XYZ file of C-alpha atoms in Angstrom:
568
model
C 14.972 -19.839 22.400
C 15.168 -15.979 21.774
C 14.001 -15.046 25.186
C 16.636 -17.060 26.947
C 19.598 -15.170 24.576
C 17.778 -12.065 24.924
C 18.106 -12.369 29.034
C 21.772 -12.992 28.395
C 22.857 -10.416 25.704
C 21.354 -7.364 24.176
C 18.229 -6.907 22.556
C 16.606 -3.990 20.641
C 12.728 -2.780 20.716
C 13.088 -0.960 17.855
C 15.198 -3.443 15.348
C 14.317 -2.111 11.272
C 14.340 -4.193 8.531
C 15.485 -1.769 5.591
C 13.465 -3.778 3.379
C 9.871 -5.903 4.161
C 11.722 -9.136 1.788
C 14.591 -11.165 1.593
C 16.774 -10.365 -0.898
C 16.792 -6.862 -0.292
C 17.176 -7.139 3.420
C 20.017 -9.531 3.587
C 21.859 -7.472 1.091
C 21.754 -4.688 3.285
C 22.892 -6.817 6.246
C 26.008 -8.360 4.297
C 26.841 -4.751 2.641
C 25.595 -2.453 5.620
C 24.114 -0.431 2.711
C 21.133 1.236 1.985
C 18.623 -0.538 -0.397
C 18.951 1.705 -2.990
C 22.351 1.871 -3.065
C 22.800 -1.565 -3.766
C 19.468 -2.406 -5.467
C 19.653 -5.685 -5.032
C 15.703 -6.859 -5.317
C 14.800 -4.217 -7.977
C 13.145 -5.321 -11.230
C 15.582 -6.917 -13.374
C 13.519 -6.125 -16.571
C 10.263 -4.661 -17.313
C 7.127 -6.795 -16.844
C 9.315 -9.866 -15.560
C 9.746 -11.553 -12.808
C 13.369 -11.672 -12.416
C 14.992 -9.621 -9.888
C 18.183 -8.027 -9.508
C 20.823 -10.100 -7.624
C 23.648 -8.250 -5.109
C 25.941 -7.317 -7.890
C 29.474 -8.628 -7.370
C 30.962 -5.656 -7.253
C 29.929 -4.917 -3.679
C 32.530 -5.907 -0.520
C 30.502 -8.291 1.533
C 30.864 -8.953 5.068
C 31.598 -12.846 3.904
C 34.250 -11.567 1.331
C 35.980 -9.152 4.257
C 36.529 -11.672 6.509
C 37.496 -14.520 4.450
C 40.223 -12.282 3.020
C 40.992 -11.817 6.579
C 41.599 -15.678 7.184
C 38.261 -16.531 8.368
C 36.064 -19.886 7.809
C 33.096 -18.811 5.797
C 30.097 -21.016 6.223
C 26.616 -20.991 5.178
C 23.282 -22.675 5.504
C 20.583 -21.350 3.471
C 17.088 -21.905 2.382
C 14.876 -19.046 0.101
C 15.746 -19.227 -3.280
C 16.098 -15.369 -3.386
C 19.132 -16.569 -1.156
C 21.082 -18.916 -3.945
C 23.902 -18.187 -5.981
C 21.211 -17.086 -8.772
C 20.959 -13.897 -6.668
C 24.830 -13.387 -4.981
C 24.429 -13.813 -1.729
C 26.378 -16.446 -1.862
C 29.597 -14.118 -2.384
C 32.529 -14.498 0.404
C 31.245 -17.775 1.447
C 33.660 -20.564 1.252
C 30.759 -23.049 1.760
C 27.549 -22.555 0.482
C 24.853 -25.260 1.822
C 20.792 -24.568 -0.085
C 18.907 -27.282 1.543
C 16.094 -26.697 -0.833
C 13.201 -27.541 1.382
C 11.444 -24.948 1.069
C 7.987 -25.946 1.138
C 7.868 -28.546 3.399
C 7.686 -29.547 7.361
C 10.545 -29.381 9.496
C 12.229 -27.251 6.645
C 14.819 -25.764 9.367
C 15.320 -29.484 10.634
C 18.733 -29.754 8.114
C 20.167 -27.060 8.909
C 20.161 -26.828 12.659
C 21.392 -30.178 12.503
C 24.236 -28.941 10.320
C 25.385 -26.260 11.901
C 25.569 -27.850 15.333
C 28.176 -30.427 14.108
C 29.484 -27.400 12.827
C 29.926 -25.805 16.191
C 30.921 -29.239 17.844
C 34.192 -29.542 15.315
C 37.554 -28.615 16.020
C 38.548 -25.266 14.629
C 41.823 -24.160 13.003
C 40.331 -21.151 11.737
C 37.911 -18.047 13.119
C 34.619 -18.761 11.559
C 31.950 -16.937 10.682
C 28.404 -18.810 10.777
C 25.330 -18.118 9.112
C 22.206 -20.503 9.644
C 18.708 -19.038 7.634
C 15.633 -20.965 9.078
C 12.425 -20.774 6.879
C 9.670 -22.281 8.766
C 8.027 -19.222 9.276
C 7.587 -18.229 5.582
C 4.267 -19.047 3.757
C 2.679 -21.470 2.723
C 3.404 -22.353 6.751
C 3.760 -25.746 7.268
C 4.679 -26.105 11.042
C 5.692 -29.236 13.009
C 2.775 -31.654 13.502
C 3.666 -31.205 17.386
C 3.902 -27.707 17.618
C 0.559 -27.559 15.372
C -1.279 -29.306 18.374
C 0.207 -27.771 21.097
C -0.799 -24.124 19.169
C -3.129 -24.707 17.310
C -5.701 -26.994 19.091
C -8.137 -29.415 17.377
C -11.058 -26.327 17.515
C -9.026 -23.658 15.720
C -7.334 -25.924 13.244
C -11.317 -26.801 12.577
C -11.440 -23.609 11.561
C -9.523 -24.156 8.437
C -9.649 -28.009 7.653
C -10.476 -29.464 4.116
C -7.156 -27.582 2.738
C -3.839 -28.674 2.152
C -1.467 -25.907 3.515
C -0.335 -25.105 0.336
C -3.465 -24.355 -1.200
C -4.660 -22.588 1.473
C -2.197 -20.267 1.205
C -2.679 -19.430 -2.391
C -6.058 -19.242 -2.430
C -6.065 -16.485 0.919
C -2.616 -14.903 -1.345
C -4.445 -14.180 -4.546
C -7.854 -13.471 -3.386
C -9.602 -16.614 -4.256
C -10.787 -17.413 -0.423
C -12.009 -14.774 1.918
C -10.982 -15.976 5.895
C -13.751 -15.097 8.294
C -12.032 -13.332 11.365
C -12.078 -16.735 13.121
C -10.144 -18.323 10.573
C -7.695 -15.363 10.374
C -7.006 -16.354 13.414
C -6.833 -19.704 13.148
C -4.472 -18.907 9.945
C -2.439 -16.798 11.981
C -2.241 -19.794 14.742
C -0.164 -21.774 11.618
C 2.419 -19.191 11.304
C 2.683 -19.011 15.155
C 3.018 -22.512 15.331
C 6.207 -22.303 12.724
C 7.684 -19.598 14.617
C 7.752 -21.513 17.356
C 8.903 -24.579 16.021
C 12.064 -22.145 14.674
C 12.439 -21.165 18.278
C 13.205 -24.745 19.401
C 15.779 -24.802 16.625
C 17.254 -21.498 17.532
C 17.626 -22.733 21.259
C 18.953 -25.954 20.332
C 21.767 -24.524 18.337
C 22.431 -21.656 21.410
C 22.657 -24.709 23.185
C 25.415 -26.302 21.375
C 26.971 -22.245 21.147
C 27.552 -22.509 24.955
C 29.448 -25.274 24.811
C 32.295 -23.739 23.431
C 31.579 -20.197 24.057
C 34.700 -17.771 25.137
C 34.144 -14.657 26.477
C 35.855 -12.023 23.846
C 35.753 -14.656 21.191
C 32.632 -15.841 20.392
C 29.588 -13.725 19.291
C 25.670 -14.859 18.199
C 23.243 -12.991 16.739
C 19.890 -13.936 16.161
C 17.268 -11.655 13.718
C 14.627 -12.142 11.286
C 14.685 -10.332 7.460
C 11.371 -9.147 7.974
C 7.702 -9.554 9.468
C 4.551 -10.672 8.016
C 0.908 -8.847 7.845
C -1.713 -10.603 9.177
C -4.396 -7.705 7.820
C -3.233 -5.142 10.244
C -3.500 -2.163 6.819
C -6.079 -4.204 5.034
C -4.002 -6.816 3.259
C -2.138 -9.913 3.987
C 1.861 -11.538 3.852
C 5.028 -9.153 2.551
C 6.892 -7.364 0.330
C 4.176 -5.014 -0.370
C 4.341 -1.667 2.377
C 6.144 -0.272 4.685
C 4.697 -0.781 7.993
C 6.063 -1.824 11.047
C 4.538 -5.221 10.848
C 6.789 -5.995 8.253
C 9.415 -3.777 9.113
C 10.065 -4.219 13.184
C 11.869 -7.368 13.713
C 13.497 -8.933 16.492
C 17.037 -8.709 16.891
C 19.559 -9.841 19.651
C 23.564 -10.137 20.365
C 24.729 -12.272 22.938
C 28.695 -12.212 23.560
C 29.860 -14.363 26.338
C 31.138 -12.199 29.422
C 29.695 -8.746 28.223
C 28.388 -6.459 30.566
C 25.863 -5.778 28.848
C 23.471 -8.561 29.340
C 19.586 -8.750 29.982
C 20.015 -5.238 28.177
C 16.881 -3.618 26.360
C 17.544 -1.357 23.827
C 14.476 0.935 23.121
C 16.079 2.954 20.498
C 16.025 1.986 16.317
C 18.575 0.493 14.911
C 18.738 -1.192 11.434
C 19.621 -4.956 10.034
C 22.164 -2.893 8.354
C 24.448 -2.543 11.109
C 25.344 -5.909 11.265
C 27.739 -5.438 8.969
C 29.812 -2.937 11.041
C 28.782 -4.653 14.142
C 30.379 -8.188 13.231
C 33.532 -6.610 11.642
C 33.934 -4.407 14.887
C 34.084 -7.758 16.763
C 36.706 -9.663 14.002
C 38.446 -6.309 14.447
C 38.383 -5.583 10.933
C 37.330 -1.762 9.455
C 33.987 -1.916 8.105
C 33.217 -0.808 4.016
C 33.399 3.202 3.990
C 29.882 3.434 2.359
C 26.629 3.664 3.839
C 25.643 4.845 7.484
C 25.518 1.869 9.349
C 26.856 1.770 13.011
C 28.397 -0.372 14.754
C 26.206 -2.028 17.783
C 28.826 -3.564 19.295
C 29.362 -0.587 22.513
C 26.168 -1.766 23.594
C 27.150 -5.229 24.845
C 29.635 -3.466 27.133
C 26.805 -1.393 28.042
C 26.840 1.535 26.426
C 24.464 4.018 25.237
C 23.717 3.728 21.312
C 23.520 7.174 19.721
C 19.800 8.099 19.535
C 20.015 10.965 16.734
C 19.954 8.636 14.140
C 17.824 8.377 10.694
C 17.250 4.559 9.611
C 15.909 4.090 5.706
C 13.287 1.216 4.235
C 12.734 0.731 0.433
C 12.662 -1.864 -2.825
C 9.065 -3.861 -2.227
C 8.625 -6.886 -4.051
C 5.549 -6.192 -5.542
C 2.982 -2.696 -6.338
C 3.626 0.702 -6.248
C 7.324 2.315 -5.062
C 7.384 3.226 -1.368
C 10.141 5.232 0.812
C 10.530 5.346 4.403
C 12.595 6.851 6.762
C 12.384 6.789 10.630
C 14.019 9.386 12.723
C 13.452 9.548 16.536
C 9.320 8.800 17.007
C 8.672 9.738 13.513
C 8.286 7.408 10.388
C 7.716 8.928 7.034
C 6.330 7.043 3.876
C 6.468 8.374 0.332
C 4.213 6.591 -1.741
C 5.536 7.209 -5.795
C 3.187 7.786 -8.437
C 5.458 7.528 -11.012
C 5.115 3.759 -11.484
C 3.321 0.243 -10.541
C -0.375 0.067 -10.324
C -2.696 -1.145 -7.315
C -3.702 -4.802 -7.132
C -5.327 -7.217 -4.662
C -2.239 -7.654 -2.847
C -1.208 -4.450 -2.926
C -3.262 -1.497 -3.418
C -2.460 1.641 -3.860
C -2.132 4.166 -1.171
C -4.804 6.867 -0.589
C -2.185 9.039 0.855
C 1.345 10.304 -1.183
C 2.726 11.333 2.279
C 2.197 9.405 5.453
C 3.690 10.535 8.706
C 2.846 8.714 11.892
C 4.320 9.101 15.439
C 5.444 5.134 16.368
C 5.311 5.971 20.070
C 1.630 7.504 20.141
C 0.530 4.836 17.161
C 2.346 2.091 17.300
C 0.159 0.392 14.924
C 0.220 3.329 12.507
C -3.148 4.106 11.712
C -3.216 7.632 12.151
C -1.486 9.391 9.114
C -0.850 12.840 10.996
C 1.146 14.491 7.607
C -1.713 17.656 7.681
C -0.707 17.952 10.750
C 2.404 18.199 11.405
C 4.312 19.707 7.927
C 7.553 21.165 9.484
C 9.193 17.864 10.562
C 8.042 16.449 7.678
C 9.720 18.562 5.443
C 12.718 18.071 7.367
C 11.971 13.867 6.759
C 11.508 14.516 3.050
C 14.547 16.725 2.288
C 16.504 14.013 4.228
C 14.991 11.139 2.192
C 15.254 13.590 -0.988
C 18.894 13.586 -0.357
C 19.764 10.021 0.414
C 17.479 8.816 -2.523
C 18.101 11.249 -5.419
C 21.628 10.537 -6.373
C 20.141 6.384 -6.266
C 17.477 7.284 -8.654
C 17.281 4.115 -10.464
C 17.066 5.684 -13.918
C 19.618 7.443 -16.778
C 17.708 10.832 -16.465
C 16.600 13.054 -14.026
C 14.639 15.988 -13.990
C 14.426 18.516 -10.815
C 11.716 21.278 -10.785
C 10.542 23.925 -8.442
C 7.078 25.804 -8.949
C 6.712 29.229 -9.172
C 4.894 28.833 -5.962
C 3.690 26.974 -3.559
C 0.681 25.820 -4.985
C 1.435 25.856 -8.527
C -1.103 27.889 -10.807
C -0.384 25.342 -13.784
C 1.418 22.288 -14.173
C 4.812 21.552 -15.852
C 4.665 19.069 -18.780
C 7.240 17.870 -20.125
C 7.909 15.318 -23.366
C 11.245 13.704 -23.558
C 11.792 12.286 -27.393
C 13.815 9.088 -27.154
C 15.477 8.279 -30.504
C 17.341 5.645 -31.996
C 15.037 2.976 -31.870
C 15.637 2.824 -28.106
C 12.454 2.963 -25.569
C 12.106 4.275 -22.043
C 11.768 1.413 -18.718
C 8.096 1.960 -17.807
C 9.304 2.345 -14.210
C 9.817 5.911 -13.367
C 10.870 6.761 -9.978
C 9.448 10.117 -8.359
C 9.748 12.478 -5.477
C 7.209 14.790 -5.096
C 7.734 17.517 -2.401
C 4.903 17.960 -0.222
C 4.191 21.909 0.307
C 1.077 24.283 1.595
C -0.808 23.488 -1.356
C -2.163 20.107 -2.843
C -0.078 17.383 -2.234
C 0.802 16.895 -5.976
C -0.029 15.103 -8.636
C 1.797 13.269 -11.612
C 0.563 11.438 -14.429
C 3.068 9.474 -16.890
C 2.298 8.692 -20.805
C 4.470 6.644 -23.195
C 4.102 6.925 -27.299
C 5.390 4.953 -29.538
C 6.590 6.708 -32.615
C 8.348 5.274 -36.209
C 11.856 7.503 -35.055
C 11.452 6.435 -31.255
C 9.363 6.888 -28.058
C 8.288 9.609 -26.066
C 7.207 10.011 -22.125
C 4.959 12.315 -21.772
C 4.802 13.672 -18.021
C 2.391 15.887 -16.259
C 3.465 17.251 -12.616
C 1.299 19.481 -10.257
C 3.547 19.455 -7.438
C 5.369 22.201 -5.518
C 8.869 20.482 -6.032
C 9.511 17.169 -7.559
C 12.248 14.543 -9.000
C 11.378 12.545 -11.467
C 13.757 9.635 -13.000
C 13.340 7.648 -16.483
C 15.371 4.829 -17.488
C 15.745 3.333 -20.880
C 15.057 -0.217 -21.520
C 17.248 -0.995 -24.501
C 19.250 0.811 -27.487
C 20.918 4.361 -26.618
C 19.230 6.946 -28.990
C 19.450 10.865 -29.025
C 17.128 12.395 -25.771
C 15.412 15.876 -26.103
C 13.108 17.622 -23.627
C 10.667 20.273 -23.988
C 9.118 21.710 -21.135
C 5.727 23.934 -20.764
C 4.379 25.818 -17.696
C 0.543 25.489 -18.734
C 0.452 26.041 -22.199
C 3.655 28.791 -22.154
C 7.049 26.898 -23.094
C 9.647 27.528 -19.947
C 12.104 30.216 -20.445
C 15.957 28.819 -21.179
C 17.184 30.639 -18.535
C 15.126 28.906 -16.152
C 16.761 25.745 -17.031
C 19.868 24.281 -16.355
C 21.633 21.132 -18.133
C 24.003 19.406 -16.210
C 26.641 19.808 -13.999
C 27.969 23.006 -15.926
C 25.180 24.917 -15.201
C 24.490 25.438 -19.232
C 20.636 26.873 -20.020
C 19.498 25.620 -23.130
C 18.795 28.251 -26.269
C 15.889 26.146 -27.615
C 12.858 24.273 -26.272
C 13.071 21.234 -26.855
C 16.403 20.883 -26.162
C 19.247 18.191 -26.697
C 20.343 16.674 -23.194
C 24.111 15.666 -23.633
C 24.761 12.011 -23.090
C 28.409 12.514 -21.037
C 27.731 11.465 -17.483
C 30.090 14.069 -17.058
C 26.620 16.069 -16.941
C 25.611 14.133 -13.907
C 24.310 17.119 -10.891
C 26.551 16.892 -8.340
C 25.288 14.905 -5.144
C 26.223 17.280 -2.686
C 23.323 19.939 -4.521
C 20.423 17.370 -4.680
C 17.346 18.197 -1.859
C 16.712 21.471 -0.701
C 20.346 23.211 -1.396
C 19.787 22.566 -5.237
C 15.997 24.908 -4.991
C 17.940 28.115 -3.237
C 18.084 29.946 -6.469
C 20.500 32.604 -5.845
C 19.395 34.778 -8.694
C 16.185 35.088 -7.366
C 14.275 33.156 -10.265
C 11.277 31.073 -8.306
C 10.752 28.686 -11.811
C 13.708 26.207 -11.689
C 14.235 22.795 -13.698
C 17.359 21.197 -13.801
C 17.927 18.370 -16.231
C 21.130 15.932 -15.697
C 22.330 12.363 -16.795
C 22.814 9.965 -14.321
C 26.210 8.112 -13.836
C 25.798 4.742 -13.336
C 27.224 3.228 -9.700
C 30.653 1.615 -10.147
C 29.228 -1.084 -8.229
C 27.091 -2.043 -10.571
C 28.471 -1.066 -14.131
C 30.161 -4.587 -14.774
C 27.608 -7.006 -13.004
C 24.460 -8.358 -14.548
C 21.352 -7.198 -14.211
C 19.353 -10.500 -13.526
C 19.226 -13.521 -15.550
C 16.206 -15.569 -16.835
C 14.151 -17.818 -14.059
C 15.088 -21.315 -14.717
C 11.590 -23.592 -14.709
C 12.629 -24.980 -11.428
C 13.549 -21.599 -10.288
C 9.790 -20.555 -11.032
C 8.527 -23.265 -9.298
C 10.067 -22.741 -6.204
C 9.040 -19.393 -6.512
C 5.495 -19.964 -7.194
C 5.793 -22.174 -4.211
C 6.557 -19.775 -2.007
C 3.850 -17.245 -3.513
C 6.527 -15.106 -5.030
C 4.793 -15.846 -8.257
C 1.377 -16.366 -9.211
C 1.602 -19.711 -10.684
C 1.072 -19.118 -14.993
């Protein structure tokens, strides 16, 4: 299976998923964009289910090369991989199997795309086979269950169907006794395996017709799985390297290249560039995916790199970036609250060194706060300007460990109300590591959100659900209202003459990117109090694409299936 590509191609130690779920992740691989610059996987609406698909108005890698002539052809299996969601865009044929929850799930479409492979071509194709064995509720091949599994550990965990089992360990409602973790674990082994066989079967059929400069096969997963390694169980829910390190291998007949180790990161985003590189097509302009394709004629990838993670399914909103060693996490306060499956972190900042702790249990943030200011300001500045939000406020303290905090109440009017998902980036300096506490009221002419922020620096991003109403501000160091000419609206640079104060609706008023991080705090007049209050313009992208639509009941049920949803 993998090991026998991997001793003929490339492989990488350090493959990133930039997101621990599907939808997410392969949006990323067929845009080579950031998370959060596609935001595919984001809530669709407050306190629902639905998520937000790839909006259409992305260029896929599917689209590119079918405008480029190619045969387009896909086998899928996750619902968060249908049509409902768009990664079906580019693809001139779009196979779900729908077997989700059953045995031998990957059995269809191995079988599919070797025919595939065996037919004559008149076109370059472009193949993509997604095998789901290894997802919950892990229901492996009877076989492979023996052969792994063995009569004594299955023991372990008998008197279940698979399905409830996995529910039940999901949601809380059965507590696994480290020999049945195991045991547990042994299922999803067994399924991995089994995908293994299916992955070497269609390699198989690959070599038959392979070319050398024409044919190229890549094999990855979306993301990992946590088996309890931070305290809780499955995905979607942190950043770690369990569900972020996955395997990843090219294999291109002929290259020079081959038996190749790779021991530096590189992301599931640079597919993208990679595959185009090889159809010798220019990859989209956006993003800063690389191409990985130099290293299968065996040369060195660049190593000064930064690689981003972000958009959990579920809990609190977490950031990471990796550069080098170092992994940063950013743990928001601003929104989602701690639950069995995800809890909240003890930590706002996490910093670990991958190569010292590979299993990142040492958060070494006190410890090491110059290169993790550099990490933040570089997250600051990739994230900021994606703020997922129509508002955004900026603030500096007066020092580093502020003497009181800023409030703030922004008056929504109109009958509108604010998203209860606020999105926050609080600087970590020599003091505390901040604080921030969110309120909403409800009022007969609108809705306020109150904030409260004891932080050194911070951004801090409100949406609104519904309705467009009049928004106003006022802002108080302590108990003292902030000075106007501490504050600046918009692009223009304008200070307000009143507090509270109008903020203007143009997205005209929008702060330039290029002054978001640590260029927009050098105050050149010397003043060490600094908010700056702007209005976000929306992504082009996105502007004329839908937001998400309602969960059909059979859509729910796969979904509940799966443990995406706790069943009503």
């Amino acid at each position: 299976g993998i090991a026998r590509i991997a001793e003929r191609g490339v492989s990488y130690r350090r493959a990133v998923s930039p997101a621990p779920w599907t939808l997410p992740s392969f949006a990323s691989m067929f845009t080579g964009l950031d998370p959060f610059q596609h935001r595919a996987g984001e809530p669709a609406k407050v306190n629902e289910p639905g998520k937000r698909p790839l909006a259409r108005g992305f260029d896929t890698l599917a689209e590119i090369l079918r405008e480029d002539g190619w045969e387009t052809l896909a086998w899928i299996n996750n619902p968060y991989l249908t049509r409902m969601f768009g990664l079906d865009q580019g693809f001139s044929r779009f196979v779900d199997y729908g077997t989700r929850s059953a045995e031998n799930a990957s059995q269809g479409a191995s079988d599919d795309v070797i025919r595939e492979l065996w037919k004559p071509r008149a076109h370059d194709r472009f193949l993509f086979v997604h095998l789901m064995d290894p997802h919950g509720p892990y229901l492996p091949n009877a076989d492979f269950r023996r052969q792994l599994l063995g009569d004594e550990n299955a023991g372990e965990i008998a008197g279940r169907r698979e399905m409830d089992l996995y529910r039940d360990v999901l949601y809380g409602r059965l507590q696994l006794t480290p020999q049945q973790r195991a045991a547990y674990r042994g299922l999803h082994e067994a399924a991995i395996a089994y995908s293994d066989a299916q992955i070497s079967r269609i390699f198989e059929a690959f070599r038959s017709f392979e070319a050398p400069g024409r044919s190229l096969l890549i094999v990855a997963a979306d993301h990992g799985e946590e088996f309890w390694e931070h305290g809780t169980y499955e995905h979607g829910h942190t950043l770690y390297d369990e569900l972020l390190a996955v395997p990843l291998v090219l294999y291109a007949p002929g290259s020079r290249g081959a038996g190749t180790e790779i021991p530096d990161a590189v992301s599931l985003q640079d597919l993208t560039p990679t595959i185009l590189d090889f159809a010798g097509l220019e990859p989209p302009s956006e993003g800063g995916a690389v191409s990985l394709l130099p290293q299968l004629a065996g040369k060195p990838p660049s190593t000064d790199r930064t690689l981003v993670a972000s958009n959990l399914l579920y809990g609190a909103d977490r950031l990471a970036i990796f550069r080098g060693p170092l992994k940063y996490i950013y743990n928001s306060r601003g929104s989602g609250s701690g639950t069995p499956r995800s809890p909240l972190p003890s930590s706002i900042h996490e910093l670990y060194d991958l190569t010292a702790d590979p299993a990142e249990s040492t958060n070494r943030f006190a410890n090491d706060g110059e290169r993790v200011h550099a990490l933040h300001a570089e997250l600051a500045r990739r994230f900021a300007p994606r703020l997922a939000g129509d508002f955004v406020v900026y603030y500096q303290a007066p020092t580093a460990k502020p003497s009181a905090p800023l409030r703030g109440a922004l008056h929504l009017g109109g009958g509108a109300s604010w998203d209860r998902r606020v999105r926050d980036l609080l600087w970590p300096g020599d003091g505390p590591q901040g604080s921030l506490s969110i309120r909403f009221e409800g009022r007969p002419d609108g809705e306020i959100a109150h904030f409260e922020l004891e932080a050194p620096r911070a951004v801090l991003g409100f949406s609104i659900e519904q309705g467009s109403g009049p928004v106003s501000l006022s802002l108080a160091l302590g108990n003292e209202p902030v000075p106007g000419e501490a504050i600046e609206i918009g692009s223009g640079g304008s200070h307000p003459e009143e507090n509270p104060f109008p903020i203007p609706a143009d997205p005209s008023d929008q702060i330039p990117a290029e002054r978001f991080g640590e260029r927009h705090f050098r105050d050149p007049a010397g003043r060490s109090l600094r908010v700056a209050v702007a209005k976000l313009r929306a992504l082009p992208h996105l502007e004329a694409s839908p937001s998400g639509g309602e969960l059909s009941a059979d859509m729910r049920r796969q979904l509940e299936a799966l443990g995406y949803l706790e069943p009503e």
